[in-house]
C-alpha cells in the first residue's frame, strides 16, 4: 500500500508572519540580507556569499549574460541557462567575466540598408533608443555609425527611409579606442555633452558603449558580488547528460558555481554528476543540486556532495508538472520539511548546506515567508523575466507591454535533458506565456528588498539567520486571506500598479 502523508501540503498564500518585539535598532537601513550560497563548516565563512537572497532561474527566457551582469551588480547571482550548446553557454560566462563596469555590449544592431521601420520595430522589442549600425547588422560587424532618438522624426519621415540616410556616421562621431579607461570615456562624454560613446577596436569593430545615464548608477553601486579578481560572480546550469564535457568547459570559462537543472533531484543521475565533480575537482568547484521536496531527498543530495539544495516541484508560474504527472508538493510545506532536514544534518555533521526555494512565489512577501521558513535564498523565473535585462522580446498586447516567458519543459525550449525521457520531449511540463513588462531590474528590485527588510524589522530581526530564529508563522483561513487585501471599497487604478 502507498504511503500517505497525514497532513496536506500548503502554499505560501496560506501563511502570515506574526510580528514580534522590535527594538529601536530595527530599521531597514540596519538590515543585512547577506546569505550563504554554498555549504560551509560551523564557524567558517562560506566560499561564496550573496548580498541579497535572490538568484535568477536556469531558463532560456530569464538568465543570459545580460541578466547575470545586472543581477551581480545588485548582489545576487544568475545561473545561465543550459539548454544551449556548450560553446554558447561558455561564451556567455566569459562575457560576464570579461565585462568591465560601465562598458555595455551592443545588443541592438542593424545594417545601413535597413529602414526607419526596422529601427522602430527593434526599439519596440528592446526599449533601446540607441542602435549601432554595422556592416552586417551584428555586434561583431564593422562599425559604421549610430542612430539615436535625435536622428529621426517619425512624423516627418517615411518608414522606408534607409538608415544610411539619417544615421550619424563614424567620421562625425566622437569615440574611444579599445583599452581606454572608464574615467577617460566618462570625461569624453561630459566634455562633449554626449549621451552615448562608442568604443572601437583597431579593426574598426564596436567593442562596447558607454552611456551618460550609467555614470551615477556605477558610482552608487556598492552591492556588487565579485570574485577574487574583482569580476562579477556568475553561475551556470548543467544537466545530467553531457556533464562530462560541459562542466570542464564552464569551469574553464570562469563559472563560479554550477547547478544541476532537472525536474527532480532524488535520482541516481544527480548522484553521478556530483560524484564526477568531487572526483575531478574536489571541493574547488561549487555545485548545487535538486529539486527535492522532502527530508529523504535533501539527505540524499547532501550525502552525495551537493553544495546547496534546490527545493520545489511543480510550483513555478509556467510549470505544469503537477497537472501533467501528478508529482509535486506545496512549496511552503516542502521548505519547512527540508529546512528541518538541513538543520538536523548540520547538528550531526557541523556542515551547513544552504537551501534554495525554487517556485511558488507570486508576491514579494512570499520571498519573506520562504526565508522565515528556512530558505537561504530564492530562485525566481517569472520575477526576473519581466525586466529589461531578460533576454526575451518586449511585445505590445492589448495596449500593454508584455515580455515573453516560457518554461524549460515546453516545446519551444525543447530541453529534454531536464528529464530522463530517453532523448526526447514526449509531453510538455511547462507553458509558453507572457508576463507584464515591469521596466528595469534595479528599480523593481529595490522595492522588493525594501519590503523584505521591513517585514524582518517587524519581527525584530536584522539578519536572515536572526529572522529564522525569531519568526513566528500562522496559518490563515480563506476568509482571512480575503480580509488581508483591500475589500469593501471601490479601488482607484493606482492600487494595482503597486502590487508585485
Coordinates of C-alpha atoms in Angstrom, one line a residue:
X1 CA 0.0 0.0 0.0
X2 CA 1.2 3.5 -0.8
X3 CA 2.5 5.8 2.0
X4 CA 0.2 8.6 2.8
X5 CA 1.3 11.9 4.5
X6 CA -1.0 12.7 7.3
X7 CA -1.1 16.4 6.6
X8 CA -2.0 18.1 3.3
X9 CA 0.7 20.3 1.7
X10 CA 0.5 24.1 1.9
X11 CA 1.5 27.1 -0.2
X12 CA 2.9 30.4 0.9
X13 CA -0.5 32.0 0.4
X14 CA -1.7 30.0 3.5
X15 CA 0.7 31.7 5.9
X16 CA 1.4 35.0 7.5
X17 CA 4.1 36.3 9.8
X18 CA 3.1 37.4 13.3
X19 CA 5.1 40.5 14.4
X20 CA 7.4 40.3 17.4
X21 CA 9.1 42.9 19.5
X22 CA 11.2 45.4 17.6
X23 CA 13.9 47.5 19.2
X24 CA 14.8 51.0 18.1
X25 CA 17.6 49.4 16.1
X26 CA 15.1 47.6 13.9
X27 CA 15.1 49.9 10.9
X28 CA 15.5 48.9 7.3
X29 CA 18.9 50.6 7.0
X30 CA 20.4 48.3 9.6
X31 CA 19.1 45.0 8.0
X32 CA 21.7 42.8 6.3
X33 CA 20.4 40.4 3.6
X34 CA 23.7 38.6 3.2
X35 CA 23.4 34.9 2.8
X36 CA 25.5 31.8 2.0
X37 CA 25.3 30.3 -1.4
X38 CA 27.3 27.2 -0.7
X39 CA 28.0 24.8 2.1
X40 CA 30.4 25.6 4.9
X41 CA 31.6 24.2 8.2
X42 CA 30.4 25.6 11.5
X43 CA 32.3 28.7 12.4
X44 CA 33.7 29.2 8.9
X45 CA 32.8 31.7 6.2
X46 CA 31.3 30.2 3.1
X47 CA 33.4 30.3 -0.1
X48 CA 30.6 32.2 -1.9
X49 CA 28.1 34.5 -0.2
X50 CA 25.5 36.8 -1.8
X51 CA 24.4 40.2 -0.6
X52 CA 20.8 39.6 -1.4
X53 CA 18.9 36.3 -1.1
X54 CA 17.8 36.1 -4.8
X55 CA 19.1 34.2 -7.8
X56 CA 17.7 34.0 -11.3
X57 CA 16.4 30.8 -12.7
X58 CA 18.2 28.4 -15.2
X59 CA 15.9 29.3 -18.1
X60 CA 16.2 30.5 -21.7
X61 CA 13.7 33.3 -21.1
X62 CA 15.4 34.5 -17.9
X63 CA 19.2 34.1 -17.4
X64 CA 21.7 35.1 -20.1
X65 CA 24.9 37.1 -19.7
X66 CA 23.0 40.4 -19.6
X67 CA 20.8 39.3 -16.7
X68 CA 23.9 37.9 -15.0
X69 CA 25.7 41.2 -15.1
X70 CA 22.7 43.2 -14.0
X71 CA 21.9 40.9 -11.0
X72 CA 25.6 40.6 -9.9
X73 CA 25.6 44.4 -9.7
X74 CA 22.7 44.2 -7.2
X75 CA 24.2 41.5 -5.0
X76 CA 22.7 38.3 -6.4
X77 CA 23.7 35.7 -9.0
X78 CA 22.3 34.3 -12.2
X79 CA 22.6 30.7 -13.3
X80 CA 22.9 30.9 -17.1
X81 CA 20.6 28.5 -18.9
X82 CA 22.0 25.1 -20.0
X83 CA 19.6 24.4 -22.9
X84 CA 22.1 25.7 -25.5
X85 CA 25.4 24.4 -26.9
X86 CA 28.4 24.1 -24.6
X87 CA 30.3 26.7 -26.6
X88 CA 27.4 29.2 -26.5
X89 CA 27.0 28.9 -22.7
X90 CA 30.7 29.1 -22.1
X91 CA 30.8 32.3 -24.2
X92 CA 28.1 33.8 -22.0
X93 CA 30.1 33.0 -18.9
X94 CA 33.2 34.6 -20.5
X95 CA 31.3 37.8 -21.4
X96 CA 30.2 38.2 -17.8
X97 CA 33.8 37.6 -16.5
X98 CA 35.3 39.9 -19.1
X99 CA 32.7 42.7 -18.6
X100 CA 34.1 45.9 -17.3
X101 CA 31.6 48.0 -15.3
X102 CA 30.3 50.9 -17.4
X103 CA 31.1 49.3 -20.8
X104 CA 27.9 47.8 -22.3
X105 CA 27.9 45.3 -25.1
X106 CA 25.7 46.4 -28.0
X107 CA 22.7 44.1 -28.5
X108 CA 20.7 46.5 -30.8
X109 CA 22.4 46.4 -34.2
X110 CA 21.2 46.9 -37.8
X111 CA 22.6 47.3 -41.3
X112 CA 22.8 50.6 -43.1
X113 CA 20.4 49.4 -45.8
X114 CA 17.6 48.6 -43.3
X115 CA 15.0 51.2 -42.7
X116 CA 13.4 53.5 -40.2
X117 CA 10.6 50.9 -39.8
X118 CA 13.3 48.4 -38.6
X119 CA 14.6 50.9 -36.1
X120 CA 11.1 51.4 -34.7
X121 CA 10.4 47.7 -34.6
X122 CA 13.7 47.0 -32.8
X123 CA 13.0 49.8 -30.3
X124 CA 9.6 48.3 -29.5
X125 CA 11.2 44.9 -28.8
X126 CA 14.2 46.1 -26.7
X127 CA 13.3 49.5 -25.4
X128 CA 16.7 50.7 -26.6
X129 CA 16.8 54.1 -28.3
X130 CA 20.5 53.8 -29.3
X131 CA 21.2 51.4 -32.2
X132 CA 24.6 50.6 -33.6
X133 CA 24.9 50.4 -37.4
X134 CA 27.3 47.7 -38.6
X135 CA 28.2 46.4 -42.0
X136 CA 26.4 43.1 -41.4
X137 CA 23.9 44.1 -38.7
X138 CA 25.7 42.1 -35.9
X139 CA 27.6 43.3 -32.9
X140 CA 30.7 41.7 -34.5
X141 CA 30.4 43.6 -37.8
X142 CA 32.5 46.6 -38.8
X143 CA 31.1 49.7 -37.1
X144 CA 29.6 52.3 -39.4
X145 CA 27.7 54.7 -37.2
X146 CA 24.9 55.2 -34.6
X147 CA 21.2 56.0 -34.6
X148 CA 19.7 57.7 -31.6
X149 CA 16.3 59.3 -31.0
X150 CA 17.7 62.6 -32.1
X151 CA 18.5 61.3 -35.6
X152 CA 14.9 60.9 -36.9
X153 CA 11.4 62.3 -36.7
X154 CA 8.7 59.7 -37.2
X155 CA 6.1 62.4 -38.2
X156 CA 8.4 63.8 -40.9
X157 CA 10.0 60.7 -42.4
X158 CA 8.8 57.7 -44.4
X159 CA 9.1 54.3 -42.8
X160 CA 11.1 53.1 -45.8
X161 CA 13.8 55.7 -45.3
X162 CA 17.2 53.8 -45.3
X163 CA 19.1 54.1 -42.1
X164 CA 22.2 55.3 -44.1
X165 CA 20.2 58.5 -44.8
X166 CA 19.8 59.6 -41.2
X167 CA 22.4 57.8 -39.1
X168 CA 25.3 59.7 -37.6
X169 CA 28.3 58.2 -39.5
X170 CA 31.5 57.2 -37.8
X171 CA 33.5 60.1 -39.2
X172 CA 31.1 62.5 -37.4
X173 CA 31.1 60.6 -34.1
X174 CA 33.3 61.1 -31.0
X175 CA 34.5 57.7 -29.9
X176 CA 37.1 56.0 -27.7
X177 CA 39.7 53.4 -28.6
X178 CA 39.6 49.9 -27.1
X179 CA 41.7 49.9 -23.9
X180 CA 40.5 53.4 -22.8
X181 CA 39.6 53.6 -19.1
X182 CA 36.1 54.2 -17.9
X183 CA 37.3 57.5 -16.4
X184 CA 38.6 58.7 -19.8
X185 CA 35.3 57.6 -21.5
X186 CA 33.2 59.5 -19.0
X187 CA 35.3 62.6 -19.4
X188 CA 34.7 62.4 -23.2
X189 CA 31.0 62.1 -22.6
X190 CA 30.9 65.1 -20.2
X191 CA 33.3 67.3 -22.1
X192 CA 31.4 66.8 -25.4
X193 CA 27.8 66.6 -23.9
X194 CA 27.2 63.1 -25.3
X195 CA 24.6 60.6 -24.2
X196 CA 26.5 57.6 -25.7
X197 CA 30.1 56.9 -26.5
X198 CA 31.2 54.1 -28.8
X199 CA 34.4 52.1 -28.0
X200 CA 36.1 50.7 -31.1
X201 CA 39.0 48.3 -31.6
X202 CA 41.8 48.7 -34.1
X203 CA 40.0 46.6 -36.7
X204 CA 37.0 49.1 -36.7
X205 CA 34.6 46.9 -34.7
X206 CA 32.5 48.1 -31.8
X207 CA 33.6 46.6 -28.5
X208 CA 31.1 48.4 -26.3
X209 CA 29.2 51.6 -25.5
X210 CA 29.4 53.9 -22.5
X211 CA 26.3 55.8 -21.6
X212 CA 25.9 59.0 -19.7
X213 CA 23.0 57.6 -17.7
X214 CA 25.1 54.8 -16.3
X215 CA 27.6 57.1 -14.6
X216 CA 25.6 57.8 -11.4
X217 CA 24.5 54.2 -11.3
X218 CA 28.0 52.9 -11.4
X219 CA 29.1 55.4 -8.7
X220 CA 26.2 54.4 -6.4
X221 CA 26.5 50.6 -7.0
X222 CA 28.1 49.2 -3.9
X223 CA 26.2 45.9 -3.8
X224 CA 28.2 44.1 -6.5
X225 CA 29.2 40.5 -5.8
X226 CA 32.8 39.9 -7.1
X227 CA 35.4 37.1 -7.2
X228 CA 38.9 37.5 -6.0
X229 CA 39.9 39.2 -9.3
X230 CA 37.1 41.8 -8.9
X231 CA 35.0 40.2 -11.7
X232 CA 31.2 39.7 -11.4
X233 CA 30.1 36.3 -9.9
X234 CA 28.1 34.1 -12.4
X235 CA 26.6 30.7 -12.1
X236 CA 25.8 28.1 -14.8
X237 CA 23.2 25.4 -15.2
X238 CA 24.2 21.9 -16.2
X239 CA 22.4 18.7 -17.0
X240 CA 22.8 15.0 -16.2
X241 CA 23.6 14.0 -19.8
X242 CA 26.6 15.9 -21.2
X243 CA 28.1 17.0 -17.9
X244 CA 31.5 15.3 -18.5
X245 CA 32.1 17.7 -21.5
X246 CA 30.1 20.7 -20.3
X247 CA 31.4 21.1 -16.8
X248 CA 35.1 21.4 -17.7
X249 CA 34.2 24.0 -20.4
X250 CA 32.2 26.1 -18.0
X251 CA 34.8 25.9 -15.2
X252 CA 37.5 26.9 -17.7
X253 CA 35.3 29.8 -18.8
X254 CA 35.2 31.0 -15.2
X255 CA 31.8 29.9 -13.8
X256 CA 31.8 30.5 -10.0
X257 CA 29.0 28.0 -9.2
X258 CA 27.2 25.3 -11.1
X259 CA 23.6 24.0 -10.6
X260 CA 22.0 20.8 -11.9
X261 CA 18.9 21.8 -13.9
X262 CA 16.4 18.9 -13.5
X263 CA 12.7 18.5 -12.9
X264 CA 13.5 16.1 -10.0
X265 CA 16.7 15.6 -8.0
X266 CA 16.2 12.5 -5.9
X267 CA 17.9 10.4 -8.6
X268 CA 21.0 8.3 -9.3
X269 CA 21.7 10.6 -12.2
X270 CA 22.3 13.5 -9.9
X271 CA 24.5 11.5 -7.6
X272 CA 26.6 10.5 -10.6
X273 CA 27.1 14.2 -11.6
X274 CA 28.0 15.2 -8.0
X275 CA 30.5 12.3 -7.8
X276 CA 32.1 13.3 -11.1
X277 CA 32.6 16.8 -9.8
X278 CA 34.1 15.7 -6.5
X279 CA 36.4 13.1 -8.1
X280 CA 37.7 15.6 -10.7
X281 CA 37.7 18.8 -8.7
X282 CA 37.4 18.0 -5.1
X283 CA 35.7 20.9 -3.3
X284 CA 37.1 23.6 -5.6
X285 CA 34.1 23.5 -7.9
X286 CA 30.8 24.5 -6.2
X287 CA 27.7 22.7 -7.4
X288 CA 24.0 22.8 -6.3
X289 CA 21.5 20.0 -7.0
X290 CA 17.8 19.4 -6.9
X291 CA 14.9 19.8 -6.9
X292 CA 13.6 17.9 -3.9
X293 CA 10.5 18.3 -1.7
X294 CA 11.2 16.0 1.3
X295 CA 13.6 15.1 4.1
X296 CA 14.9 12.0 2.3
X297 CA 15.6 13.9 -0.9
X298 CA 17.6 16.5 0.9
X299 CA 19.6 13.9 2.8
X300 CA 20.4 12.0 -0.4
X301 CA 21.8 15.1 -2.2
X302 CA 23.7 16.3 0.9
X303 CA 25.4 12.9 1.3
X304 CA 26.1 12.9 -2.4
X305 CA 28.1 16.1 -2.1
X306 CA 25.8 19.0 -3.1
X307 CA 26.9 22.5 -2.1
X308 CA 23.3 23.7 -1.9
X309 CA 20.0 22.1 -2.5
X310 CA 17.1 23.4 -4.5
X311 CA 13.6 22.8 -3.2
X312 CA 10.3 22.8 -5.1
X313 CA 8.5 20.7 -7.7
X314 CA 5.5 22.0 -9.7
X315 CA 5.1 25.4 -8.1
X316 CA 6.6 27.6 -10.8
X317 CA 4.4 30.1 -12.7
X318 CA 4.9 28.3 -16.0
X319 CA 5.3 24.8 -14.6
X320 CA 2.5 22.2 -15.1
X321 CA 4.3 19.2 -13.7
X322 CA 1.6 18.6 -11.2
X323 CA -1.0 18.8 -13.9
X324 CA 0.9 16.6 -16.3
X325 CA 2.2 13.9 -13.9
X326 CA 0.6 14.4 -10.5
X327 CA 4.0 15.0 -9.0
X328 CA 4.9 17.7 -6.6
X329 CA 4.2 19.3 -3.2
X330 CA 3.0 22.6 -1.8
X331 CA 6.0 24.9 -1.7
X332 CA 5.6 26.1 1.9
X333 CA 5.4 22.5 3.2
X334 CA 8.4 21.5 1.1
X335 CA 10.6 24.3 2.5
X336 CA 9.5 23.6 6.1
X337 CA 10.4 19.9 5.9
X338 CA 13.6 20.3 4.0
X339 CA 14.7 23.1 6.4
X340 CA 14.3 20.7 9.3
X341 CA 16.3 18.1 7.4
X342 CA 19.1 20.7 6.8
X343 CA 19.2 21.7 10.4
X344 CA 19.3 18.0 11.5
X345 CA 22.2 17.4 9.1
X346 CA 24.0 20.5 10.5
X347 CA 23.7 19.2 14.1
X348 CA 25.1 15.8 13.1
X349 CA 27.9 16.9 10.9
X350 CA 28.7 20.6 11.6
X351 CA 28.2 21.3 7.9
X352 CA 25.6 23.8 6.9
X353 CA 24.1 23.2 3.4
X354 CA 22.0 26.2 2.2
X355 CA 18.7 25.5 0.6
X356 CA 17.1 27.4 -2.3
X357 CA 13.4 27.9 -2.6
X358 CA 12.5 27.4 -6.3
X359 CA 8.9 28.2 -7.3
X360 CA 5.6 29.1 -5.7
X361 CA 6.5 32.8 -5.3
X362 CA 3.8 35.1 -6.5
X363 CA 4.1 38.2 -4.3
X364 CA 7.1 39.8 -2.8
X365 CA 6.1 38.8 0.7
X366 CA 6.3 35.1 -0.4
X367 CA 10.1 35.6 -0.5
X368 CA 10.0 36.8 3.1
X369 CA 7.9 33.8 4.1
X370 CA 10.3 31.4 2.3
X371 CA 13.3 32.9 4.3
X372 CA 11.4 32.7 7.6
X373 CA 10.6 29.1 6.9
X374 CA 14.3 28.3 6.5
X375 CA 15.3 29.0 2.9
X376 CA 18.7 30.7 2.5
X377 CA 17.8 32.2 -0.9
X378 CA 15.1 32.1 -3.6
X379 CA 15.5 31.2 -7.3
X380 CA 13.0 33.1 -9.4
X381 CA 12.0 33.0 -13.1
X382 CA 8.8 35.0 -13.6
X383 CA 10.0 37.8 -11.3
X384 CA 13.2 38.4 -13.4
X385 CA 11.5 37.7 -16.8
X386 CA 9.6 40.9 -16.5
X387 CA 12.6 43.2 -16.7
X388 CA 14.5 44.9 -19.5
X389 CA 17.6 42.7 -18.7
X390 CA 15.9 39.4 -19.5
X391 CA 16.7 38.0 -23.0
X392 CA 13.1 37.9 -24.4
X393 CA 11.2 40.3 -26.6
X394 CA 9.0 43.0 -25.4
X395 CA 5.7 42.9 -27.2
X396 CA 2.6 45.1 -27.3
X397 CA -0.6 43.1 -26.5
X398 CA -4.0 44.8 -26.0
X399 CA -2.3 48.1 -25.4
X400 CA 0.0 46.8 -22.7
X401 CA 3.7 45.9 -23.0
X402 CA 4.5 42.3 -22.1
X403 CA 7.6 40.1 -22.1
X404 CA 7.7 36.6 -23.4
X405 CA 8.2 33.9 -20.8
X406 CA 8.3 30.1 -21.4
X407 CA 9.3 27.1 -19.4
X408 CA 12.2 24.7 -20.0
X409 CA 9.6 21.9 -20.3
X410 CA 7.9 23.4 -23.3
X411 CA 8.1 22.5 -27.0
X412 CA 9.7 25.9 -27.5
X413 CA 12.6 25.2 -25.2
X414 CA 12.9 21.5 -26.2
X415 CA 15.0 21.0 -23.1
X416 CA 14.6 17.2 -22.8
X417 CA 17.8 17.0 -20.9
X418 CA 16.0 18.1 -17.8
X419 CA 14.0 14.8 -17.9
X420 CA 15.2 11.2 -18.0
X421 CA 13.0 10.7 -21.1
X422 CA 15.2 8.8 -23.4
X423 CA 16.3 11.7 -25.6
X424 CA 13.0 13.3 -26.5
X425 CA 10.3 15.5 -25.0
X426 CA 7.2 13.3 -25.3
X427 CA 4.9 15.7 -23.4
X428 CA 5.2 19.2 -22.0
X429 CA 5.7 20.1 -18.3
X430 CA 5.6 23.9 -18.9
X431 CA 3.7 26.6 -20.8
X432 CA 4.6 29.4 -23.3
X433 CA 3.3 32.7 -21.9
X434 CA 3.7 36.4 -21.3
X435 CA 4.4 38.4 -18.2
X436 CA 3.6 42.1 -17.7
X437 CA 6.7 44.2 -18.6
X438 CA 8.0 46.0 -15.5
X439 CA 11.0 48.1 -16.6
X440 CA 14.5 47.9 -15.1
X441 CA 15.7 45.3 -12.7
X442 CA 17.3 47.9 -10.4
X443 CA 14.2 49.9 -9.8
X444 CA 11.9 47.0 -9.1
X445 CA 14.4 45.0 -7.0
X446 CA 14.9 48.0 -4.7
X447 CA 11.1 47.9 -3.9
X448 CA 11.2 44.1 -3.3
X449 CA 14.2 44.3 -1.0
X450 CA 12.6 47.2 1.0
X451 CA 9.5 45.1 1.6
X452 CA 11.6 42.1 2.8
X453 CA 13.7 44.3 5.2
X454 CA 10.5 46.0 6.6
X455 CA 9.0 42.6 7.4
X456 CA 12.1 41.4 9.1
X457 CA 12.1 44.6 11.2
X458 CA 8.5 43.9 12.2
X459 CA 9.8 40.6 13.6
X460 CA 12.7 42.2 15.4
X461 CA 15.4 40.7 13.1
X462 CA 18.4 42.4 11.4
X463 CA 19.8 39.4 9.6
X464 CA 18.3 36.3 7.8
X465 CA 19.7 34.0 10.5
X466 CA 18.1 36.0 13.3
X467 CA 14.9 36.2 11.3
X468 CA 14.7 32.5 11.1
X469 CA 15.1 32.2 14.8
X470 CA 12.6 34.9 15.8
X471 CA 10.0 34.5 13.0
X472 CA 6.5 33.3 14.1
X473 CA 4.1 32.0 11.5
X474 CA 0.4 31.4 11.5
X475 CA -1.8 29.5 9.1
X476 CA -4.6 31.6 7.6
X477 CA -8.2 30.7 6.6
X478 CA -9.7 31.6 3.2
X479 CA -11.7 34.3 5.0
X480 CA -8.6 35.9 6.5
X481 CA -6.9 35.9 3.0
X482 CA -9.8 38.0 1.7
X483 CA -9.6 40.2 4.8
X484 CA -5.9 40.7 4.2
X485 CA -6.4 42.5 0.8
X486 CA -8.3 45.7 0.0
X487 CA -12.0 45.0 0.4
X488 CA -15.4 46.7 0.7
X489 CA -14.1 49.8 -1.2
X490 CA -14.0 51.0 -4.8
X491 CA -10.4 50.9 -5.8
X492 CA -8.5 53.5 -7.8
X493 CA -6.4 52.3 -10.7
X494 CA -3.2 53.2 -8.9
X495 CA -3.5 50.4 -6.4
X496 CA -3.0 47.6 -8.9
X497 CA 0.2 49.1 -10.2
X498 CA 1.8 49.0 -6.7
X499 CA 1.3 45.2 -6.3
X500 CA 4.1 42.7 -7.1

